[in-house]
PDB file of C-alpha atoms in Angstrom:
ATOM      1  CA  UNK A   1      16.325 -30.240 -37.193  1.00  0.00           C
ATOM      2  CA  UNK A   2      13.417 -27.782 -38.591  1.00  0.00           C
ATOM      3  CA  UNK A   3      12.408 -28.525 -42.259  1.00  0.00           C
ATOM      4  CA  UNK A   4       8.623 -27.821 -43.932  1.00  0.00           C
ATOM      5  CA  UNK A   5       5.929 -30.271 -43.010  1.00  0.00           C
ATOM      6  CA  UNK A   6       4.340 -31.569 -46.410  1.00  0.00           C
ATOM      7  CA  UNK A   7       0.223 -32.356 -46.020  1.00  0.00           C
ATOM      8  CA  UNK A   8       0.671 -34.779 -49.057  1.00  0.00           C
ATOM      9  CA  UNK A   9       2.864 -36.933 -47.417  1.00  0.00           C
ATOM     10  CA  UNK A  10       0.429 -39.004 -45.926  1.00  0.00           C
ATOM     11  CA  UNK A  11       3.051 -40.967 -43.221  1.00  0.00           C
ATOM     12  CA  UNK A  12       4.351 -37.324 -42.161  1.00  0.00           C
ATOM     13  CA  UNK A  13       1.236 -36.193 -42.363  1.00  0.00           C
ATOM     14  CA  UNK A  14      -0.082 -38.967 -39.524  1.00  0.00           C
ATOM     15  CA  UNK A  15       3.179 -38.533 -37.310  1.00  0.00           C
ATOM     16  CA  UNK A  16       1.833 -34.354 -37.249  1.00  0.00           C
ATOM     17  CA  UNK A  17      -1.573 -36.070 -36.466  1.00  0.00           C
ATOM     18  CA  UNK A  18      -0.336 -37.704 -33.358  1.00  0.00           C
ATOM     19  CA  UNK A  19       1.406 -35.203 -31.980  1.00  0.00           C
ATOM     20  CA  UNK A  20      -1.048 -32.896 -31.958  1.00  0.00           C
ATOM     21  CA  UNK A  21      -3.508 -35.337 -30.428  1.00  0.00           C
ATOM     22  CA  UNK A  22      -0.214 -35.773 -27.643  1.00  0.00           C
ATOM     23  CA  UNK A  23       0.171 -32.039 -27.317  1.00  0.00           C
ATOM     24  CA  UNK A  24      -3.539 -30.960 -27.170  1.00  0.00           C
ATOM     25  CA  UNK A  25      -4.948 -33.933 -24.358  1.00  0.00           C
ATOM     26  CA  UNK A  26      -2.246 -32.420 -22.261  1.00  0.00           C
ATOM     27  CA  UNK A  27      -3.158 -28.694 -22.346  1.00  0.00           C
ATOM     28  CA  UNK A  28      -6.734 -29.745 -22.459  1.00  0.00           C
ATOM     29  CA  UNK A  29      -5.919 -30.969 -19.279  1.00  0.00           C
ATOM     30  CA  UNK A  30      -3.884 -27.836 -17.828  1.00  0.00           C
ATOM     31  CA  UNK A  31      -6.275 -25.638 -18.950  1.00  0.00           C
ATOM     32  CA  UNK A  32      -9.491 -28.009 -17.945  1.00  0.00           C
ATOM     33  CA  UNK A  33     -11.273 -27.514 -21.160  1.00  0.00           C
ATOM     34  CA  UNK A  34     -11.931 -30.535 -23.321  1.00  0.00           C
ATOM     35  CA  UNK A  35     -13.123 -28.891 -26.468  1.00  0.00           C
ATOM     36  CA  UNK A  36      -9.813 -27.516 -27.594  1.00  0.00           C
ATOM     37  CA  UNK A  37     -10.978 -27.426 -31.141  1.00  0.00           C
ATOM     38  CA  UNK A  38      -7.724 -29.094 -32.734  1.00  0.00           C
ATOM     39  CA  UNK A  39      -8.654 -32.257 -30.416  1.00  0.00           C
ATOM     40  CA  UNK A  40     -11.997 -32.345 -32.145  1.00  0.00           C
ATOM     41  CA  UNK A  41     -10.290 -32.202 -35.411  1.00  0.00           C
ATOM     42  CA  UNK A  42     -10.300 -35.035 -37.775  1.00  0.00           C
ATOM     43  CA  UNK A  43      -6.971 -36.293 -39.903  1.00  0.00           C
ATOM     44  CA  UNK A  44      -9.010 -35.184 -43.268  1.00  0.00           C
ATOM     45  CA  UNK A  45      -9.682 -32.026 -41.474  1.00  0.00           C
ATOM     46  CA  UNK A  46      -6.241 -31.429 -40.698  1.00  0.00           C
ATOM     47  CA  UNK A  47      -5.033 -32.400 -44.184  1.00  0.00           C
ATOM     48  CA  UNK A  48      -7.235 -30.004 -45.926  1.00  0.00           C
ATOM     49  CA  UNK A  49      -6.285 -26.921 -43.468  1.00  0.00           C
ATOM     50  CA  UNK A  50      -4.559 -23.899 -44.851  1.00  0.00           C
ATOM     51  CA  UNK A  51      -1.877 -23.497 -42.660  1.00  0.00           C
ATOM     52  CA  UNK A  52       1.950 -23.960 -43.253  1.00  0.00           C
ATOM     53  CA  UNK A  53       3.613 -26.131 -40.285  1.00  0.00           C
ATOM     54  CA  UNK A  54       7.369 -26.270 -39.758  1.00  0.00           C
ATOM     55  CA  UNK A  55       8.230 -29.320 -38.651  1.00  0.00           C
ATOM     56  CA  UNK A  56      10.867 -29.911 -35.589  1.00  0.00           C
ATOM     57  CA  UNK A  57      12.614 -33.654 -36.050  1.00  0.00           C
ATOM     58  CA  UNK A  58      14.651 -35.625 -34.044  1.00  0.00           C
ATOM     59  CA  UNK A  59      16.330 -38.496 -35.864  1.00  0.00           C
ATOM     60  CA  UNK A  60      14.136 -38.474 -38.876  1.00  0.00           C
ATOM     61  CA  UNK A  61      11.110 -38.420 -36.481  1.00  0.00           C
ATOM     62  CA  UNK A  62       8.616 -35.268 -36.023  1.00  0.00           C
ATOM     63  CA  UNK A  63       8.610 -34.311 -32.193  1.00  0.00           C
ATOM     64  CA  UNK A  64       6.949 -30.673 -32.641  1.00  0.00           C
ATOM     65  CA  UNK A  65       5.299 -28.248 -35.094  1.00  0.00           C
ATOM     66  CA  UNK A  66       4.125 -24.686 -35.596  1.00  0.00           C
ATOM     67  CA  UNK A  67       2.211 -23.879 -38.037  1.00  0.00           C
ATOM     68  CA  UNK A  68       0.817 -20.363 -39.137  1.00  0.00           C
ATOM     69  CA  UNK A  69      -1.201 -18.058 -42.168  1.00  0.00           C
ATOM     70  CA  UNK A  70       0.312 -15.166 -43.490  1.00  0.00           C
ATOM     71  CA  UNK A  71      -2.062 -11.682 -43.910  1.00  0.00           C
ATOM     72  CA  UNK A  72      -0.761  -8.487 -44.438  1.00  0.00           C
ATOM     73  CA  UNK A  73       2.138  -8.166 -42.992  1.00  0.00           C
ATOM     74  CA  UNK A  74       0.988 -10.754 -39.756  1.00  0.00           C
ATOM     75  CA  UNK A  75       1.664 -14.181 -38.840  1.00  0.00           C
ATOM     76  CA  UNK A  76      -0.773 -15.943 -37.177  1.00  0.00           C
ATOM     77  CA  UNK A  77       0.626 -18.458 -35.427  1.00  0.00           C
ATOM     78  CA  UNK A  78      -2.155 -21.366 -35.416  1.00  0.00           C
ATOM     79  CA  UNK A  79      -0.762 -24.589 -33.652  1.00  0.00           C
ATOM     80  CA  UNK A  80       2.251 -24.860 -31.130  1.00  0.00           C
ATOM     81  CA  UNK A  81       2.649 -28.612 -30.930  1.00  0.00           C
ATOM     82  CA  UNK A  82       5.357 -30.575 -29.049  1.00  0.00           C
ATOM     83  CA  UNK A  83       4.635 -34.476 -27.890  1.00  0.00           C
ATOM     84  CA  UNK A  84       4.989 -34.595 -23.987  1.00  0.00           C
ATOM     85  CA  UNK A  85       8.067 -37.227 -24.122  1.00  0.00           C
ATOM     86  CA  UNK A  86       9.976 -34.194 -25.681  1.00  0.00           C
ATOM     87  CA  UNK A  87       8.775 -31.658 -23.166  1.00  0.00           C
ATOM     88  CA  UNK A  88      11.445 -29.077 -21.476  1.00  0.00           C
ATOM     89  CA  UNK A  89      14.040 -29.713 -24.487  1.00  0.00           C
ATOM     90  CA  UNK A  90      13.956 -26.216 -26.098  1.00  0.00           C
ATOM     91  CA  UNK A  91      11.722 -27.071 -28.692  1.00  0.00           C
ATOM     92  CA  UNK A  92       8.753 -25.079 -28.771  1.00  0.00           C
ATOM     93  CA  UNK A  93      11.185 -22.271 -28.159  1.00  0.00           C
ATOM     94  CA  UNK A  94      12.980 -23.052 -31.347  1.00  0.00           C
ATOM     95  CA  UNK A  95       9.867 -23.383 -33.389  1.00  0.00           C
ATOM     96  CA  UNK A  96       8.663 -19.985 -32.388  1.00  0.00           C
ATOM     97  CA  UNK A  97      12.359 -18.467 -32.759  1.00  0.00           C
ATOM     98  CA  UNK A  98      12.485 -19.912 -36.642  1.00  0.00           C
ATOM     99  CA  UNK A  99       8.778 -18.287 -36.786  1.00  0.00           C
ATOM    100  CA  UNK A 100      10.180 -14.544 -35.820  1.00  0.00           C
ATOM    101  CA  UNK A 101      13.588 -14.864 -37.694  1.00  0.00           C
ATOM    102  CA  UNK A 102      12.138 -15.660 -40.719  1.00  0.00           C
ATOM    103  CA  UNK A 103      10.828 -12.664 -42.839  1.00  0.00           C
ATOM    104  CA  UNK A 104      11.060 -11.007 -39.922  1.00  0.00           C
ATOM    105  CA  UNK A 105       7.244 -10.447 -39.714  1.00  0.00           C
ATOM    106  CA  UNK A 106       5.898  -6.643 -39.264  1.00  0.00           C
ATOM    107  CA  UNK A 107       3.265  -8.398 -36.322  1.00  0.00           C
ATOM    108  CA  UNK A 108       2.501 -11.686 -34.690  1.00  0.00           C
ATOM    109  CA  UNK A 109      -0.097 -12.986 -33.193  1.00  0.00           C
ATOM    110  CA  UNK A 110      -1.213 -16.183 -30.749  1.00  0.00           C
ATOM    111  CA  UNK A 111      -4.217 -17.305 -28.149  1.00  0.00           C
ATOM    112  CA  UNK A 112      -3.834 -19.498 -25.921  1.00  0.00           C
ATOM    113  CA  UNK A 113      -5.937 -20.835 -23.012  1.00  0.00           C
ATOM    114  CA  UNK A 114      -5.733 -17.969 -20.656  1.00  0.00           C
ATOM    115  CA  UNK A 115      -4.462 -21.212 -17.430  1.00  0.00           C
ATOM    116  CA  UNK A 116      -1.746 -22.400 -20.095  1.00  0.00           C
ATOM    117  CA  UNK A 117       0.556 -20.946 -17.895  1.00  0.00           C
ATOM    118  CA  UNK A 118       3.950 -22.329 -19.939  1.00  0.00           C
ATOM    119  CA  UNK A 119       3.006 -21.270 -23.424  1.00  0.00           C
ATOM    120  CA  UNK A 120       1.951 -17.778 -21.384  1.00  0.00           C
ATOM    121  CA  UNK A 121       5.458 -17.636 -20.333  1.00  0.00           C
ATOM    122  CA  UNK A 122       6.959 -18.821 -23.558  1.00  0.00           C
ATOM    123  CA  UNK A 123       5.331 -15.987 -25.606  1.00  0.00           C
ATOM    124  CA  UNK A 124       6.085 -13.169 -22.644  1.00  0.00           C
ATOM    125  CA  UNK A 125       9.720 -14.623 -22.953  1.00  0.00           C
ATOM    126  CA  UNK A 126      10.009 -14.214 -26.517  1.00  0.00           C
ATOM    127  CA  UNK A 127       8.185 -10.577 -26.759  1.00  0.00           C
ATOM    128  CA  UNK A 128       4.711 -10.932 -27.261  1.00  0.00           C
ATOM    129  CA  UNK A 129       2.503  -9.189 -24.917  1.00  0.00           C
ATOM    130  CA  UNK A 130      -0.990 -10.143 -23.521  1.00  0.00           C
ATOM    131  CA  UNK A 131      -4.020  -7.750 -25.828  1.00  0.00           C
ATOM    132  CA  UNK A 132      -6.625  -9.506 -23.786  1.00  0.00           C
ATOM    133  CA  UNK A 133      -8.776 -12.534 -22.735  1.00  0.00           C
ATOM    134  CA  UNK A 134     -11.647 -13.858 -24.732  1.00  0.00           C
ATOM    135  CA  UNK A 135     -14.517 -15.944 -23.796  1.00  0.00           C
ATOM    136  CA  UNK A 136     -14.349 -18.266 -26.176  1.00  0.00           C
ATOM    137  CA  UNK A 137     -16.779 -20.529 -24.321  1.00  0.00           C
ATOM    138  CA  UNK A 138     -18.948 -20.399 -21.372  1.00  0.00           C
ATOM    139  CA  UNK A 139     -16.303 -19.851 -18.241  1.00  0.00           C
ATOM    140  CA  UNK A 140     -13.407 -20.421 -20.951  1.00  0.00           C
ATOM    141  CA  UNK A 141     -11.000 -17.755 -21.727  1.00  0.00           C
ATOM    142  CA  UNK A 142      -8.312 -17.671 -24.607  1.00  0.00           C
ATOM    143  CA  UNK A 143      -5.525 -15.254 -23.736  1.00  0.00           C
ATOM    144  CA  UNK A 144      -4.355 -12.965 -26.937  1.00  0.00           C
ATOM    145  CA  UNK A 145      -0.947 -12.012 -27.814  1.00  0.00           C
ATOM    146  CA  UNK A 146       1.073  -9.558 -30.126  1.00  0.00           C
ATOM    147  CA  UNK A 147       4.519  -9.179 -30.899  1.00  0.00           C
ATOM    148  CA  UNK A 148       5.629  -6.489 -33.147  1.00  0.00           C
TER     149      UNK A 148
END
C-alpha cells in the first residue's frame, strides 16, 4: 500500500531512517563509493529535509520510499529507497509509477551512480533517458536522467 510519509511522526519517521541506511550500504556497495551523501546523513538531517516521500507499506510496515521537490513544472525525484529483504518485489517500480501518474509531471528528473546498473534499468524501463554522467567526486560518476 502507498500512503504519504509524515516527518512528524517520529516512529515512521525512524522506520524511513532505516531503510534508507538498508537501501544506501547496498548501492554504496554496487557502485563502490562510500560517501553516498544520504548514508552520511543524520536522522535530524533527514527530518528537517524538504522533500515529500511516499511511503510503500507492507502490513502496516514501511518497506520503500520515494521522495521528490516540485519546481516548475519538474519533479525531482531525490531518494529511491527499498530495504534489501524486499528486493525484486515490484516495489521501486511502483513507487516511481505513483511518481509519473500523479499530476502527470511536464519533466522528471533522477541521478544515480553511473555502476547502479538496476536503478539504470529501472528508469530506461520506465522512460527516462540518460542526459549525461557527472563527476561528482574524484573517479565517481552520477548518471542523469529525464523523462518528459
Amino acid at each position: 500500500m502507498l500512503r504519504k510519509v509524515d516527518l512528524q511522526n517520529l516512529s515512521l519517521a525512524n522506520e524511513l531512517y532505516t531503510v534508507q541506511q538498508k537501501s544506501y550500504t547496498i548501492e554504496a556497495e554496487l557502485i563502490g563509493f562510500l560517501d553516498i551523501p544520504p548514508l552520511k546523513e543524520t536522522f535530524d538531517e533527514l527530518l528537517s529535509c524538504q522533500e515529500e516521500f511516499i511511503g510503500y507499506f507492507i502490513d502496516e510496515k514501511l518497506v520503500g520510499a520515494v521522495s521528490y521537490s516540485l519546481e516548475d513544472e519538474t519533479v525531482h525525484i531525490c531518494r529511491l529507497i527499498v530495504d534489501p529483504a524486499h528486493f525484486r518485489k515490484g516495489i521501486a517500480q511502483k513507487l516511481l509509477a505513483h511518481l509519473q501518474n500523479e499530476g502527470s509531471p511536464e519533466r522528471m528528473i533522477v541521478s544515480t551512480g553511473k555502476d547502479n546498473h538496476p536503478a539504470i534499468s529501472l528508469y530506461l524501463k520506465n522512460g527516462f533517458k540518460l542526459i549525461r554522467d557527472i563527476e561528482a567526486a574524484p573517479g565517481f560518476y552520477l548518471s542523469l536522467f529525464e523523462k518528459r
